[in-house]
Amino acid sequence: MSAIFDYLTQEPVWFYVRLVLFLVGTLAFVGANAAYLVWVERKGAGRFQRRPGPDEAGPWGLLQPPADGIKLMAKQVMTPPGADALLFRLAPALVLMPPMMCLAVIPFGDKLLACDLNIGLLLVFAFGSINVMALMLGGWASRNKYAIISAARVVSQNVAYEIPMLLVVITLLMITGTMNLNEIIHQQAGGFWQWNIVRGIWDFQAGHIGGNILVPVTFLIFYTCMLAETNRAPFDMAEAESELVAGAFTEYAGMGFGVFFMAEYANIVVGCALATLLFLGGWQSPIGTVPAEWGWWGTLLGTGFFFAKMYFLIFCVVWIRWTFPRTQFYNLLNLSWKILIPVSLVTLLLTAGLLKLPNLF
Amino acid sequence: MNLTPLLAVAAPSANPASNWITLGLFIMFVATTVAGALIAVNTVRIIRSVSGLALACVGLAGLFYFLHSPFLALMEILIYIGAVCVTIIFGVMLAEPDEPAPETHKRPYPVIAPLVAVVIAAGIFGGLAKLALGHKWEAPVAKINDGSVAAIGTSLLSTYSMAFELISLVLLVAILGALVIARGGRTKE
């Protein structure tokens, strides 16, 4: 037994074992998370519109997600005539793959991450960019007018919002100086005044002005772009059910449709996790630091903090969806090209200047 | 077939099991690249060729990872799949919303054209093969630098500053060209 354990904990083998364990865990997490975020979404929608939401299946409607799952799996999976069958079937898998890859580098706790990659932030954006391609392939392969219009919209929207998102992330990168996500969180230890959203304005530890006094604006831009990149209301141009039936997903039935939704929620989790760890200190405690001698219990507590912050941001996503009506498509593009990109360019210049400022005195 | 030298290149590690896993991954990435390239050139539907190109880029990214440059691997995905392939598909959508009928056009040179193509392809293949076999390959450097943001920034602004500036010039020209075309297209009736 101990020989097996020794073999398994050898560095390269342990790496693969950990990777496989984490991938299985990620699959389970993505599935369960999507199922229950649908419940949160429907319950939230109900509450915002002064109705109870799902409450028949189980206590507080908690058994609604399994019922939905069974319903989706029982439906016939069909490919419309004239569709590109291969790409049509491939698109849901391609949509789900990138967010799951991204989850591999996101540190949920101090030691709770699959792959401590030096350029984890870059990996998240690299795989995030595949999402557009997958949605577009799904829309195109459907051979349906609504789906193709939606696919064209997805591209313009995602290209427009990827620019300000990358720009604001670069401003943050200039402050942190690293793309290792766990290291970025380590830098924010000490309390909520050390989180990047406060530290950018005034660095309490060093006692001088922070790198980016507009960091709350940066956070807002990041959050807005995240909403647009994950195709969430008020920017859900890909689906737009009142004008395009169901957009790129019009022709999908059963679990093919379900997988698109799973991917949407997985993308929201990745986006909110990124917002949490870039701006809100990740698994750091809001007051003081978790003592190192608490060991795994400390890590678990940190994971609790991470999930609390992340799910608060996810709740805000639901909140925004049921509060704001869908924007017009031209307004959506104008918002990005005429407001978000100039503002994020200004913050970029400002950060570059402010980072040099303490050196001058 | 003796795989030992390949194994040593792909996975210089003491553990035999992990060596085989790594070799398997290496072969998978090579196969992905080749399969993607074959799909890209052999299919008649242009959207599938772009998908093949994307697949080849994924394989290439994996090969870059094996060459100890994860930064380049991720950049390959970010730029070639996230930007180039998406732009191509967008162009296809705007230009050709309907699948073209299988064409039955007459080939003007039924004998000469394939012959020329075969000769050129054989020449390129032979030249590359001779180069690859004749070159004395050095052992792969384990790690050139740590791949950190600071190292990338330093090399972009010192060693590769010329290429960096030239690329920015090309992009500037492209933006100006796009502006000129967009201006010309916006006339009110």
XYZ file of C-alpha atoms in Angstrom:
550
model
C 0.000 0.000 0.000
C 2.711 2.417 1.014
C 4.704 1.483 -2.111
C 1.729 2.381 -4.271
C 1.313 5.625 -2.361
C 5.012 6.441 -2.787
C 4.748 5.768 -6.506
C 1.646 7.895 -6.841
C 3.123 10.845 -4.984
C 6.246 10.967 -7.150
C 6.229 14.373 -8.728
C 5.307 13.647 -12.392
C 2.834 10.881 -11.564
C 1.285 12.919 -8.776
C 0.851 15.720 -11.276
C -1.252 13.510 -13.577
C -3.188 11.926 -10.692
C -4.000 15.360 -9.337
C -4.986 16.536 -12.803
C -7.352 13.593 -13.339
C -8.874 14.006 -9.860
C -9.364 17.684 -10.493
C -10.906 17.121 -13.923
C -13.447 14.685 -12.461
C -14.131 17.183 -9.690
C -14.514 19.993 -12.221
C -16.986 17.964 -14.277
C -19.075 17.290 -11.188
C -18.819 20.907 -10.087
C -19.787 22.312 -13.488
C -22.816 20.018 -13.748
C -24.124 20.524 -10.216
C -23.353 24.229 -10.316
C -25.222 24.734 -13.594
C -28.215 22.767 -12.334
C -28.509 24.791 -9.147
C -27.720 28.132 -10.747
C -30.729 27.490 -12.974
C -32.697 27.042 -9.752
C -31.220 30.295 -8.347
C -32.032 32.022 -11.617
C -35.655 30.876 -11.658
C -36.140 31.475 -7.945
C -34.506 34.892 -8.279
C -36.606 35.773 -11.299
C -39.676 34.779 -9.317
C -38.753 36.899 -6.314
C -37.868 39.936 -8.440
C -41.260 39.680 -10.118
C -43.182 39.103 -6.833
C -44.047 35.455 -7.447
C -42.741 32.352 -5.646
C -40.771 30.745 -8.514
C -40.465 26.938 -8.662
C -41.813 25.474 -5.412
C -43.644 22.256 -6.335
C -40.736 19.793 -6.630
C -39.292 19.227 -3.174
C -38.842 21.819 -0.410
C -38.467 25.321 -1.945
C -38.429 23.659 -5.351
C -34.967 22.209 -4.658
C -35.698 19.057 -6.674
C -36.523 21.109 -9.773
C -32.980 20.810 -11.323
C -32.937 16.964 -11.327
C -36.444 17.004 -12.813
C -35.252 19.431 -15.513
C -32.240 17.217 -16.193
C -34.381 14.114 -16.627
C -36.734 16.037 -18.901
C -33.858 17.280 -21.074
C -32.286 13.835 -21.338
C -35.610 12.207 -22.229
C -36.116 14.528 -25.192
C -35.255 13.420 -28.679
C -31.904 14.645 -29.943
C -32.364 15.596 -33.558
C -30.389 17.303 -36.280
C -32.396 19.510 -38.620
C -32.266 18.573 -42.331
C -29.717 20.631 -44.229
C -27.613 21.250 -41.149
C -23.924 20.442 -41.067
C -24.449 17.413 -38.828
C -20.866 17.037 -37.598
C -20.339 20.667 -36.617
C -23.891 20.836 -35.281
C -23.225 18.019 -32.820
C -19.701 19.213 -32.055
C -20.675 22.770 -31.097
C -22.138 22.025 -27.626
C -19.001 20.094 -26.638
C -16.793 22.903 -27.939
C -18.776 25.445 -25.935
C -18.401 23.488 -22.703
C -14.688 22.711 -23.108
C -13.068 26.180 -22.635
C -14.590 27.097 -19.241
C -13.642 23.671 -17.916
C -10.058 24.206 -19.053
C -10.090 27.590 -17.324
C -11.264 26.055 -14.041
C -8.030 24.015 -13.962
C -5.882 27.074 -13.203
C -8.274 28.936 -10.894
C -7.142 28.623 -7.281
C -10.220 28.001 -5.153
C -8.047 27.767 -2.038
C -4.399 28.206 -1.128
C -3.454 24.688 -2.286
C -6.694 23.840 -4.034
C -5.783 24.190 -7.689
C -5.048 21.645 -10.396
C -2.206 23.358 -12.166
C -0.138 26.174 -10.684
C 0.670 27.717 -14.043
C 2.938 30.749 -14.299
C 0.707 32.280 -16.952
C -2.665 31.169 -15.615
C -4.341 34.480 -16.422
C -3.308 34.142 -20.063
C -4.689 30.596 -20.166
C -8.092 31.809 -18.999
C -8.226 34.413 -21.757
C -6.833 32.087 -24.428
C -9.470 29.443 -23.796
C -12.134 32.058 -23.189
C -11.624 33.202 -26.766
C -12.562 29.754 -28.134
C -16.071 30.246 -26.772
C -16.966 32.696 -29.560
C -15.839 30.279 -32.229
C -17.918 27.462 -30.738
C -21.100 29.537 -30.472
C -20.576 30.751 -34.019
C -20.093 27.212 -35.337
C -23.279 26.125 -33.563
C -25.220 29.002 -35.070
C -23.794 28.499 -38.528
C -24.180 24.716 -38.618
C -27.889 25.018 -37.750
C -28.629 26.478 -41.216
C -31.316 28.647 -39.721
C -31.733 32.372 -40.344
C -32.202 33.263 -36.687
C -29.210 31.176 -35.695
C -26.969 32.780 -38.322
C -28.023 36.327 -37.368
C -27.300 35.431 -33.778
C -23.909 33.953 -34.700
C -22.942 37.170 -36.490
C -24.021 39.168 -33.442
C -22.007 36.970 -31.098
C -18.819 37.734 -33.008
C -19.253 41.504 -33.121
C -20.203 41.538 -29.458
C -17.395 39.343 -28.225
C -14.738 41.064 -30.316
C -15.957 44.454 -29.085
C -15.926 43.477 -25.411
C -12.735 41.445 -25.445
C -10.737 44.630 -26.080
C -11.756 46.640 -22.977
C -11.616 43.468 -20.887
C -8.024 42.749 -21.879
C -7.124 46.424 -21.409
C -8.442 46.559 -17.836
C -6.774 43.249 -17.045
C -3.501 44.710 -18.326
C -3.867 47.680 -15.950
C -4.215 45.198 -13.124
C -1.330 43.150 -14.449
C 0.892 46.218 -14.291
C 0.136 46.500 -10.570
C 0.550 42.809 -9.760
C 3.484 42.156 -12.099
C 2.599 38.472 -12.438
C 0.147 36.293 -14.361
C 0.206 33.539 -11.761
C -3.288 33.630 -10.298
C -2.311 32.189 -6.920
C 0.488 34.713 -6.579
C -1.915 37.548 -7.380
C -4.061 36.356 -4.465
C -1.021 36.016 -2.187
C -0.220 39.674 -2.845
C -3.610 40.689 -1.478
C -3.119 39.191 2.004
C -3.918 41.182 5.132
C -7.508 42.327 4.918
C -9.985 43.957 2.610
C -7.871 47.127 2.437
C -5.173 45.042 0.775
C -7.474 43.761 -1.976
C -6.665 45.172 -5.381
C -9.925 47.112 -5.507
C -8.708 49.204 -2.512
C -4.953 48.762 -2.854
C -5.112 50.279 -6.333
C -6.279 53.576 -4.817
C -3.999 53.748 -1.770
C -1.321 51.217 -0.882
C -1.612 51.025 2.917
C 1.336 48.679 3.292
C 3.772 50.887 1.401
C 2.061 54.083 2.546
C 1.781 55.779 -0.842
C -0.729 56.217 -3.644
C -1.732 52.969 -5.394
C -1.142 52.087 -9.015
C -4.607 52.884 -10.336
C -6.882 55.315 -8.503
C -9.713 54.442 -10.907
C -9.702 50.795 -9.854
C -13.441 50.699 -8.915
C -14.179 51.881 -12.467
C -11.818 49.211 -13.738
C -13.763 46.637 -11.747
C -17.054 47.881 -13.186
C -15.676 47.688 -16.734
C -14.400 44.191 -16.074
C -17.764 43.103 -14.702
C -19.668 44.649 -17.624
C -17.375 42.998 -20.135
C -17.750 39.711 -18.281
C -21.539 39.991 -18.633
C -21.162 40.670 -22.344
C -18.599 37.908 -22.921
C -20.791 35.318 -21.217
C -23.823 36.541 -23.217
C -25.857 37.445 -20.169
C -28.707 39.935 -20.030
C -28.744 42.875 -20.640
C -26.275 41.785 -23.344
C -27.770 38.404 -24.295
C -27.706 39.135 -28.015
C -26.880 35.508 -28.815
C -30.170 34.314 -27.450
C -32.505 37.348 -27.559
C -35.601 35.162 -27.302
C -38.055 37.968 -28.035
C -36.532 38.736 -31.437
C -34.533 35.666 -32.539
C -36.584 32.771 -31.017
C -33.541 31.350 -29.219
C -30.727 32.680 -31.392
C -27.865 30.288 -31.917
C -29.648 27.583 -29.897
C -32.889 27.626 -31.891
C -32.378 24.237 -33.523
C -30.982 22.458 -30.493
C -33.190 20.090 -28.546
C -32.785 18.061 -25.389
C -29.385 17.841 -23.797
C -27.688 19.695 -26.683
C -29.610 22.741 -25.504
C -28.870 21.808 -21.898
C -25.133 21.714 -22.561
C -25.226 25.263 -23.928
C -26.811 26.370 -20.682
C -24.301 24.437 -18.625
C -21.540 26.190 -20.557
C -23.154 29.575 -19.973
C -23.211 29.027 -16.221
C -19.692 27.577 -16.244
C -18.561 30.720 -18.074
C -20.256 32.880 -15.458
C -18.437 30.934 -12.729
C -15.091 31.453 -14.480
C -15.784 35.157 -15.022
C -16.897 35.760 -11.443
C -14.027 33.676 -10.054
C -11.643 35.834 -12.085
C -13.284 39.036 -10.819
C -13.013 37.675 -7.266
C -9.366 36.792 -7.447
C -8.238 39.820 -9.432
C -10.102 42.486 -7.469
C -11.574 41.011 -4.290
C -8.643 39.089 -2.839
C -9.639 35.552 -3.876
C -9.472 33.220 -0.882
C -8.033 35.888 1.428
C -9.994 36.696 4.564
C -11.605 40.162 4.666
C -9.957 40.897 8.042
C -6.433 39.736 8.817
C -4.905 36.582 7.372
C -5.795 32.951 7.979
C -2.968 31.604 10.210
C -0.670 29.194 8.390
C -0.756 26.668 11.280
C -4.456 25.975 10.651
C -3.255 23.867 7.703
C -5.989 22.297 5.625
C -8.722 23.812 7.791
C -7.329 27.244 6.934
C -7.406 26.345 3.238
C -10.988 25.209 3.633
C -11.909 28.482 5.340
C -10.219 30.363 2.492
C -12.217 28.334 -0.016
C -15.324 29.365 1.893
C -14.358 33.038 1.535
C -13.688 32.493 -2.184
C -17.060 30.888 -2.799
C -18.864 33.523 -0.701
C -17.399 36.333 -2.807
C -17.833 34.454 -6.081
C -21.444 33.493 -5.474
C -22.254 37.046 -4.384
C -20.995 38.240 -7.782
C -22.987 35.470 -9.502
C -26.089 36.536 -7.600
C -25.477 40.062 -8.919
C -25.439 38.607 -12.451
C -28.907 37.143 -11.873
C -30.014 40.377 -10.199
C -28.887 42.438 -13.207
C -30.581 40.075 -15.633
C -33.995 40.506 -14.056
C -33.588 44.243 -13.450
C -32.396 45.639 -16.779
C -34.110 45.137 -20.142
C -32.050 43.885 -23.074
C -30.097 46.666 -24.798
C -30.399 47.425 -28.458
C -27.629 45.890 -30.543
C -26.196 49.224 -31.725
C -26.218 50.596 -28.192
C -24.361 47.507 -27.087
C -21.594 48.100 -29.623
C -21.545 51.857 -28.952
C -21.138 51.244 -25.230
C -18.010 49.227 -25.875
C -16.374 51.220 -28.679
C -17.323 54.723 -27.528
C -17.218 54.457 -23.736
C -15.538 51.343 -22.367
C -12.516 51.262 -24.679
C -11.591 54.972 -24.270
C -12.068 54.795 -20.494
C -9.973 51.658 -20.192
C -7.242 53.234 -22.351
C -7.235 56.234 -19.985
C -6.934 53.945 -16.960
C -4.070 52.161 -18.703
C -2.171 55.438 -19.211
C -3.022 56.582 -15.700
C -1.729 53.343 -14.215
C 1.490 53.561 -16.186
C 2.018 57.088 -14.827
C 0.981 56.417 -11.250
C 3.181 53.347 -10.933
C 6.195 55.551 -11.618
C 5.006 58.338 -9.285
C 6.252 56.932 -5.914
C 9.702 56.494 -7.453
C 9.937 60.210 -8.166
C 9.838 61.309 -4.520
C 10.189 0.711 -34.366
C 12.574 2.102 -31.766
C 10.898 4.907 -29.873
C 13.670 5.487 -27.320
C 15.276 8.585 -28.903
C 11.876 10.153 -29.468
C 10.981 9.311 -25.903
C 14.121 11.019 -24.654
C 13.255 14.160 -26.597
C 9.584 14.232 -25.701
C 9.870 13.372 -22.048
C 13.240 13.632 -20.337
C 12.102 12.161 -17.050
C 13.251 9.312 -14.857
C 9.828 7.780 -14.427
C 8.957 5.266 -17.189
C 5.157 5.448 -16.784
C 5.070 9.221 -16.986
C 7.411 9.019 -19.995
C 4.878 6.916 -21.857
C 2.009 9.243 -20.926
C 4.030 12.199 -22.177
C 4.938 10.393 -25.372
C 1.267 9.569 -25.903
C 0.365 13.226 -25.493
C 3.133 14.229 -27.891
C 1.881 11.803 -30.555
C -1.663 13.026 -29.956
C -0.628 16.632 -30.587
C 1.264 15.692 -33.753
C -1.748 13.706 -34.980
C -4.060 16.637 -34.177
C -1.901 19.028 -36.154
C -1.696 16.747 -39.180
C -5.393 15.837 -39.052
C -6.381 19.481 -38.767
C -4.202 20.416 -41.733
C -5.643 17.563 -43.809
C -9.211 18.593 -42.985
C -8.369 22.182 -43.871
C -7.192 21.317 -47.375
C -9.433 18.376 -48.244
C -12.958 19.521 -47.443
C -15.130 21.442 -49.890
C -17.073 23.339 -47.230
C -15.121 26.428 -46.312
C -16.451 26.492 -42.754
C -15.015 23.035 -42.184
C -11.637 24.120 -43.544
C -11.577 26.895 -40.955
C -12.446 24.354 -38.275
C -9.588 22.209 -39.532
C -7.273 25.217 -39.317
C -8.404 25.777 -35.724
C -7.738 22.107 -34.932
C -4.252 22.356 -36.448
C -3.641 25.434 -34.282
C -4.615 23.477 -31.163
C -2.111 20.773 -32.121
C 0.563 23.395 -32.784
C -0.125 24.964 -29.403
C 0.447 21.546 -27.823
C 3.744 21.191 -29.703
C 4.828 24.635 -28.485
C 4.056 23.452 -24.973
C 6.380 20.505 -25.543
C 9.085 22.935 -26.641
C 8.909 24.499 -23.156
C 7.115 27.629 -24.300
C 3.661 27.627 -22.697
C 3.435 31.370 -23.360
C 3.701 30.798 -27.097
C 1.233 27.898 -26.854
C -1.415 30.065 -25.225
C -0.721 32.938 -27.609
C -1.256 30.515 -30.503
C -4.701 29.699 -29.137
C -5.572 33.291 -28.208
C -4.538 34.806 -31.526
C -4.940 32.084 -34.144
C -8.170 30.542 -32.859
C -9.661 33.410 -30.895
C -8.892 36.071 -33.488
C -7.790 34.768 -36.884
C -10.206 31.827 -37.248
C -13.094 33.877 -35.848
C -12.335 36.659 -38.326
C -12.226 34.171 -41.202
C -15.570 32.634 -40.224
C -17.045 36.104 -39.858
C -15.805 36.932 -43.348
C -17.327 33.710 -44.701
C -20.654 34.535 -43.069
C -20.756 38.000 -44.601
C -19.596 36.869 -48.025
C -21.346 33.578 -48.539
C -24.400 32.931 -46.393
C -25.421 29.913 -48.470
C -23.576 26.704 -49.114
C -22.363 26.688 -52.743
C -23.553 23.905 -55.031
C -20.856 21.343 -55.843
C -19.148 22.871 -58.831
C -18.655 21.009 -62.102
C -16.390 23.399 -63.941
C -14.158 22.198 -66.766
C -10.485 21.817 -65.921
C -8.457 23.744 -68.509
C -5.247 21.692 -68.150
C -6.229 18.136 -67.157
C -2.700 16.691 -67.411
C -0.217 19.522 -66.979
C -1.734 21.131 -63.878
C -1.674 18.020 -61.624
C 1.839 17.192 -62.843
C 3.137 20.654 -61.954
C 1.403 20.446 -58.580
C 2.955 17.055 -57.828
C 6.422 18.248 -58.844
C 6.195 21.370 -56.656
C 4.838 19.409 -53.684
C 7.510 16.710 -54.069
C 10.182 19.403 -54.297
C 9.049 21.140 -51.137
C 8.702 17.823 -49.307
C 12.113 16.617 -50.473
C 13.803 19.891 -49.524
C 12.250 19.975 -46.078
C 13.015 16.288 -45.492
C 16.649 16.758 -46.560
C 16.932 19.791 -44.284
C 15.389 17.943 -41.365
C 17.504 14.832 -41.771
C 20.748 16.592 -42.650
C 20.611 19.215 -39.930
C 22.484 18.450 -36.746
C 19.787 18.966 -34.131
C 20.964 20.211 -30.801
C 19.530 18.871 -27.566
C 16.518 20.957 -26.557
C 17.295 23.698 -24.085
C 15.344 22.940 -20.952
C 14.237 26.508 -20.310
C 15.361 29.716 -21.952
C 13.859 32.021 -19.354
C 11.221 31.709 -16.668
C 8.430 32.911 -18.974
C 7.344 35.545 -16.470
C 5.711 38.825 -17.472
C 8.902 40.707 -16.635
C 11.031 38.455 -18.870
C 8.585 38.763 -21.768
C 8.416 42.529 -21.382
C 12.181 42.871 -21.260
C 12.748 40.772 -24.364
C 9.958 42.537 -26.273
C 11.457 45.944 -25.556
C 15.130 45.009 -25.963
C 16.047 41.985 -28.112
C 12.917 41.997 -30.249
C 12.131 45.717 -30.180
C 12.627 46.003 -33.950
C 10.098 43.258 -34.755
C 7.760 44.653 -32.116
C 7.811 48.131 -33.639
C 7.435 46.761 -37.173
C 4.363 44.785 -36.121
C 2.834 47.883 -34.567
C 3.497 49.729 -37.836
C 1.739 46.990 -39.828
C -1.228 47.139 -37.453
C -1.377 50.922 -37.753
C -1.471 50.659 -41.543
C -4.204 48.011 -41.266
C -6.299 50.248 -39.001
C -5.860 53.201 -41.366
C -6.854 51.013 -44.320
C -9.954 49.796 -42.482
C -10.878 53.403 -41.688
C -10.493 54.438 -45.318
C -12.670 51.560 -46.513
C -15.298 52.162 -43.824
C -15.438 55.894 -44.646
C -15.925 55.206 -48.325
C -18.759 52.796 -47.634
C -20.817 55.221 -45.547
C -22.739 57.364 -47.972
C -26.373 58.243 -47.517
C -28.088 57.133 -50.707
